[in-house]
CSV table of C-alpha atoms in Angstrom, one decimal:
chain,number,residue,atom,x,y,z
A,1,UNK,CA,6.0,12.3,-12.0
A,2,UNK,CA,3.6,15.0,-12.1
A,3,UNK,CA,1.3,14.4,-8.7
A,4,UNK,CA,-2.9,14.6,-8.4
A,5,UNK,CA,-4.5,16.8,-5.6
A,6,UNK,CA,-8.0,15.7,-3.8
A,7,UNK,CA,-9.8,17.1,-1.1
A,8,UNK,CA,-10.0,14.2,1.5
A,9,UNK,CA,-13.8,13.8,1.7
A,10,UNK,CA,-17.0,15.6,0.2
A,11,UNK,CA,-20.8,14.8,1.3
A,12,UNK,CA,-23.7,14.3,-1.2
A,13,UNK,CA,-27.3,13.9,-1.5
A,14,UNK,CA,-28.6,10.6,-3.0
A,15,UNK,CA,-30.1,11.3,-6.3
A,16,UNK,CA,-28.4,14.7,-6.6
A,17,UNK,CA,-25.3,15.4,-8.8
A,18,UNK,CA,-21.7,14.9,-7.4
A,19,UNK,CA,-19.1,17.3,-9.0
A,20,UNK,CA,-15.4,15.9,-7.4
A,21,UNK,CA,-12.7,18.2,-8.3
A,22,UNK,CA,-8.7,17.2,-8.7
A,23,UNK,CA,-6.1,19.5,-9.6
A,24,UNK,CA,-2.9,18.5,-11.5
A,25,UNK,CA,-1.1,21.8,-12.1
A,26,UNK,CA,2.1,20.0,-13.4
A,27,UNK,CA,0.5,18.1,-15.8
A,28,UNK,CA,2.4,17.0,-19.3
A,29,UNK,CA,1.0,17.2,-22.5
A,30,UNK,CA,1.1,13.4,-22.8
A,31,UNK,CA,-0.5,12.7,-19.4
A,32,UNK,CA,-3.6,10.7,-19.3
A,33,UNK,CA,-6.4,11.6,-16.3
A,34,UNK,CA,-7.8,8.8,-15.2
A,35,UNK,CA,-10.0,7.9,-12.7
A,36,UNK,CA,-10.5,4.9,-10.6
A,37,UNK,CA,-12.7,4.4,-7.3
A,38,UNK,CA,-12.5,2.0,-4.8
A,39,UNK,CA,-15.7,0.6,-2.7
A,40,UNK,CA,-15.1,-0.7,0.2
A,41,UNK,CA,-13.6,-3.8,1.1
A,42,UNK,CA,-12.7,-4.0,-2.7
A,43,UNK,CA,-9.9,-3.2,-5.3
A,44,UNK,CA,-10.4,-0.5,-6.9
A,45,UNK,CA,-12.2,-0.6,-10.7
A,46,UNK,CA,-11.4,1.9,-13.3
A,47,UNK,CA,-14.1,4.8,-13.8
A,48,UNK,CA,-12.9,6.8,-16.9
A,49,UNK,CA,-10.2,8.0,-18.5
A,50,UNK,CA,-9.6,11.2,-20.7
A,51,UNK,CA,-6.7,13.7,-22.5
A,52,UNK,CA,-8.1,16.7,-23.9
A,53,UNK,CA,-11.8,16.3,-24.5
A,54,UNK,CA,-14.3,16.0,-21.7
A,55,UNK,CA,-15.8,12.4,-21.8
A,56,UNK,CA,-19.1,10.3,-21.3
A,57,UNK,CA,-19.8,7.0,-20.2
A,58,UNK,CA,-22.2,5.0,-18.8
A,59,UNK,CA,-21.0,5.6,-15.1
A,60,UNK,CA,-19.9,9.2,-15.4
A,61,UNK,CA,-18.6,11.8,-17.5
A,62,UNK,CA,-15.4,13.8,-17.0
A,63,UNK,CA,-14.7,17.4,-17.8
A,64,UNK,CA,-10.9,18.5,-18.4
A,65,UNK,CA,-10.3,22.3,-17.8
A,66,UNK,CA,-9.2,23.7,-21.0
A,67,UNK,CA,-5.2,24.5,-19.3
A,68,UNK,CA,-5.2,20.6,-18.5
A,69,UNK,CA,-4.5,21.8,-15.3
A,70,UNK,CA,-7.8,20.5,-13.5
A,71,UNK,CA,-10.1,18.4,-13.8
A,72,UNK,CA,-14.1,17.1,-12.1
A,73,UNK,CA,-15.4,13.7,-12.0
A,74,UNK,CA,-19.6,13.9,-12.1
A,75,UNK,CA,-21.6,11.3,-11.1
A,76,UNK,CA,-25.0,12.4,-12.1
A,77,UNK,CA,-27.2,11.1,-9.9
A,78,UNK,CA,-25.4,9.9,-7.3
A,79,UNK,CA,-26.8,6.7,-5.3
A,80,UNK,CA,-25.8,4.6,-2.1
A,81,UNK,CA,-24.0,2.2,-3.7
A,82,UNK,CA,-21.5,5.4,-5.4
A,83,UNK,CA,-20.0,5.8,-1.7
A,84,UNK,CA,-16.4,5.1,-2.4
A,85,UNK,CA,-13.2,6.9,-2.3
A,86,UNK,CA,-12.3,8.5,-6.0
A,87,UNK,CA,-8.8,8.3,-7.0
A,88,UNK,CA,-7.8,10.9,-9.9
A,89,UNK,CA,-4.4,9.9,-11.8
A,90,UNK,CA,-2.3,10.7,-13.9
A,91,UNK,CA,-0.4,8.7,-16.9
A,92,UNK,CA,2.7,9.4,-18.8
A,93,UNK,CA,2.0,7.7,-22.6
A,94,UNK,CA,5.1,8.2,-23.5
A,95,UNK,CA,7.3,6.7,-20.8
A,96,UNK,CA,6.7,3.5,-21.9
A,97,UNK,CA,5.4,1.8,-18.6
A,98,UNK,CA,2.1,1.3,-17.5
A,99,UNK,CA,1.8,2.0,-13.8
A,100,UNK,CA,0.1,4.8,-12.2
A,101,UNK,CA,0.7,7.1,-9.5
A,102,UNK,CA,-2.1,6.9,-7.1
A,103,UNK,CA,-2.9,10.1,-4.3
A,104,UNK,CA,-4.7,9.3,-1.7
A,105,UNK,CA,-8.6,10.0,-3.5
A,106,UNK,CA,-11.2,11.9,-2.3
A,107,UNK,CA,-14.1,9.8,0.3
A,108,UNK,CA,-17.6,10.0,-1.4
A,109,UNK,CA,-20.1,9.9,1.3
A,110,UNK,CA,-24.0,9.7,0.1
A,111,UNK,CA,-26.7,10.5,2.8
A,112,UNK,CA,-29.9,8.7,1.9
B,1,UNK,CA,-15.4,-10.4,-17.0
B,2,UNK,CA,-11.8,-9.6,-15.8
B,3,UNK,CA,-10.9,-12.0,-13.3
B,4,UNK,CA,-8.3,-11.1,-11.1
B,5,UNK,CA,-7.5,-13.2,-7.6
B,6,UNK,CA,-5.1,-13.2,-4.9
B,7,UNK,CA,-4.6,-16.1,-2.6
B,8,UNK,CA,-5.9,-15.2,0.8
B,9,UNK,CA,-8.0,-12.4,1.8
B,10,UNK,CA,-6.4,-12.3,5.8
B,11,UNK,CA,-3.2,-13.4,6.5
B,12,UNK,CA,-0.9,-13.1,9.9
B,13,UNK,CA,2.4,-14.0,10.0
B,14,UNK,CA,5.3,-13.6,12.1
B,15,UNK,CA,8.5,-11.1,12.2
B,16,UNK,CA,10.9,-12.8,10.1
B,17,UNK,CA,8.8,-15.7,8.4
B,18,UNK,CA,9.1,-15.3,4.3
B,19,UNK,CA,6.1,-14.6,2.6
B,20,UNK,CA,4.6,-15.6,-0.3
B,21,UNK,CA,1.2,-13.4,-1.9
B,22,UNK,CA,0.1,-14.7,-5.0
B,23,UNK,CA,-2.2,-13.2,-7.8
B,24,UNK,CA,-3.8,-14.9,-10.5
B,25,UNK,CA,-5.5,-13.0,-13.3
B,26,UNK,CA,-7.1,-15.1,-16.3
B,27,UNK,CA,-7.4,-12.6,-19.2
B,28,UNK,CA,-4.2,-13.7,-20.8
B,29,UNK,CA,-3.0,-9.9,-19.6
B,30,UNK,CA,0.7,-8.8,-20.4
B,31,UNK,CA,1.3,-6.4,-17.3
B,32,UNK,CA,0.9,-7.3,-13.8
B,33,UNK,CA,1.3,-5.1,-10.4
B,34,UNK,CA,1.9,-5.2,-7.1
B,35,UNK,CA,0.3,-1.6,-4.7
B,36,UNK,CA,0.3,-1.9,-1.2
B,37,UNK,CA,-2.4,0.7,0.6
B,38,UNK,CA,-1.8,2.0,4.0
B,39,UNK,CA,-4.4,5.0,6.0
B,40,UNK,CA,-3.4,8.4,4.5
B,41,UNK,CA,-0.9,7.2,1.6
B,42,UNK,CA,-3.2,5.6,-1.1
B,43,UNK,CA,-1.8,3.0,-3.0
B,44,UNK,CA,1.7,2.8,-3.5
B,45,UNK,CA,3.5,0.8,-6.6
B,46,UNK,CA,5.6,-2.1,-5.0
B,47,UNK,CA,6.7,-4.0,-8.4
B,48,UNK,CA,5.4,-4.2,-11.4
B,49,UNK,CA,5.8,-7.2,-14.5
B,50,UNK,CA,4.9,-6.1,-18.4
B,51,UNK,CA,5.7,-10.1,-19.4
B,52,UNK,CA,6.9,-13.4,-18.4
B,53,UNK,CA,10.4,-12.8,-16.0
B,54,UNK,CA,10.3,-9.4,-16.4
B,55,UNK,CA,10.0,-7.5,-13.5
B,56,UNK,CA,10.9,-3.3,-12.5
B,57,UNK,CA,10.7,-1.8,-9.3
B,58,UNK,CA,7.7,0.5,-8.5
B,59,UNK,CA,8.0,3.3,-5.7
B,60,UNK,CA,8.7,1.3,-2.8
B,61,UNK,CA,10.5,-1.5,-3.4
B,62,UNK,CA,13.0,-2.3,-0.9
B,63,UNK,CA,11.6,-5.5,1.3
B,64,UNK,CA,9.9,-7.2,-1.3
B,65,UNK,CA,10.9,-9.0,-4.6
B,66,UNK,CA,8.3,-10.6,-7.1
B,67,UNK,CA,8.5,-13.6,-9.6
B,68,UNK,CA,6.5,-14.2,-12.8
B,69,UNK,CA,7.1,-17.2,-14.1
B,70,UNK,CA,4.2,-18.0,-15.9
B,71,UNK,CA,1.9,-15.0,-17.5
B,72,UNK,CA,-1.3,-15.6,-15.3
B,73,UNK,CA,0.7,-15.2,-11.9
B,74,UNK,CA,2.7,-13.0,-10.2
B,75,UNK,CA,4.0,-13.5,-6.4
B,76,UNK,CA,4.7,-10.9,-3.9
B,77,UNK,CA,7.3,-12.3,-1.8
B,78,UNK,CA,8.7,-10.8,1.7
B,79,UNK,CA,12.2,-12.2,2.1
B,80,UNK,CA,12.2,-11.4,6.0
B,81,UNK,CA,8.2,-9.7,6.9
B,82,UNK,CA,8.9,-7.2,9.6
B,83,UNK,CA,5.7,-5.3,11.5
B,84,UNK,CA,6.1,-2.3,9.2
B,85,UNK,CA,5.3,-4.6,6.3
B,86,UNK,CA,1.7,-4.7,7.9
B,87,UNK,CA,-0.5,-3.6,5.1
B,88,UNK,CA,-3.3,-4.4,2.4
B,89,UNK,CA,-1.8,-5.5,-0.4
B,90,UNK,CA,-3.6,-5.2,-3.5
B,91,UNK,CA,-2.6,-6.6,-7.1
B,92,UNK,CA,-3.6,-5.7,-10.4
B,93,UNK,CA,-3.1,-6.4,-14.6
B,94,UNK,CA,-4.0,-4.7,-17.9
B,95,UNK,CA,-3.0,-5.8,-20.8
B,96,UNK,CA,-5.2,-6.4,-24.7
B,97,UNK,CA,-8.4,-7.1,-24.4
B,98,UNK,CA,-8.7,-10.8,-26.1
B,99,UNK,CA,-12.0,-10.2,-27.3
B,100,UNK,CA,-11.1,-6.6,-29.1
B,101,UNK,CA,-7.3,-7.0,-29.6
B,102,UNK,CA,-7.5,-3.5,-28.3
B,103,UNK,CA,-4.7,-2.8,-25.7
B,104,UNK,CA,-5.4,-0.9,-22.6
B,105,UNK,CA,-4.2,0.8,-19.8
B,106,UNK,CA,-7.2,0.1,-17.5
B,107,UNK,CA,-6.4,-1.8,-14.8
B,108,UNK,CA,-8.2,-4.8,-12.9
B,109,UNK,CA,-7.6,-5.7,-9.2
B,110,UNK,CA,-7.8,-8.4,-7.1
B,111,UNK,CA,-10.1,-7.9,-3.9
B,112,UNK,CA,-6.4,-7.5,-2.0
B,113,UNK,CA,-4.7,-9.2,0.9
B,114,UNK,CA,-4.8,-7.7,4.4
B,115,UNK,CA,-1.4,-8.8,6.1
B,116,UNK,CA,-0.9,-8.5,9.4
B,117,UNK,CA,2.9,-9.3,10.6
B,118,UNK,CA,3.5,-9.8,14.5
């Protein structure tokens, strides 16, 4: 399974932009990136997803390095309630199962 | 919404007591999924379940076995719970959206179970 890599923790202002990197130099041509985050004391709750294309939605938007071989999450305008722990994944479509491999996500902090 | 819950949010047991986690998700979702999350390791894949008695192992299997016997739940069981089973344990499912018929691979979790085995 190709595997995701997170720095542990990045720092923000409120109400700036957050740019949170992951690279996934083994990536497949089939793999999915998706990314989840977790606040605290909850589950975690699905972000966005792409393949190729970077992507928009109303919570974020994700851009996908040309090579596949990285990726950023942006929030942006990042606010209290963002703090959370971002997990980037990755997704084999063509394995035929549905799980995911989680790392172990990057720690959004937001200083008011 | 998604509505995915698991059957207690604290629980302590004993070395050696069986245990029984149960999930309950009610959007009619074909796969279900069993992660425990330790500090430092993220969410690992215990079992997962893509339809009624069907079950395959995830990454870390060994200690636990799951049932699904009806689509809305699937149990976590710990044969014999031993201290290093001390863990949140956090389930999930994904499946076709009812209202869309679209099928996708986001996945909902429950708020997770903090075990605690003594």
């Amino acid at each position: 399974d190709a595997k995701t890599t997170q720095p542990n923790s990045m720092e923000s202002n409120e109400e700036e932009p957050v740019h949170l990197p992951c690279n996934h130099s083994t990536i497949s041509g089939t793999d999915y990136i998706h990314w989840y985050r977790q606040l605290p004391s909850q589950g975690p709750e699905y972000v966005i997803h792409g393949l190729t294309s970077n992507v928009n939605n109303r919570m974020a938007s994700l851009a996908i390095a040309e090579d596949r071989k990285s990726s950023t999450l942006i929030l942006h305008r990042a606010t209290l309630r963002d703090a959370a722990v971002y997990y980037c994944i990755l997704r084999d479509s063509t394995s035929g199962t549905y799980k995911y491999i989680f790392g172990t996500g990057t720690r959004l902090k937001v200083l008011a | 919404d998604v509505k995915v819950t698991q059957s207690s949010r604290y629980l302590v047991k004993r070395t050696g007591e069986k245990v029984f986690l149960e999930c309950v998700q009610d959007m009619d979702h074909e796969n279900m999924f069993w992660y425990r999350q330790d500090p430092g390791l993220g969410l690992r894949l215990i079992y997962f379940s893509y339809d009624v008695k069907m079950k395959e192992k995830g990454d870390i299997p060994e200690g636990y076995s799951v049932s699904r016997e009806k689509k809305e739940r699937f149990s976590l069981i710990l044969e014999s719970a031993s201290t290093n089973q001390t863990s949140m344990y956090l389930c999930a499912s994904s499946g076709t959206n009812f209202e869309t018929g679209v099928s996708s691979y986001e996945q909902y979790f429950g708020p997770g179970t903090r075990l605690t085995v003594t």
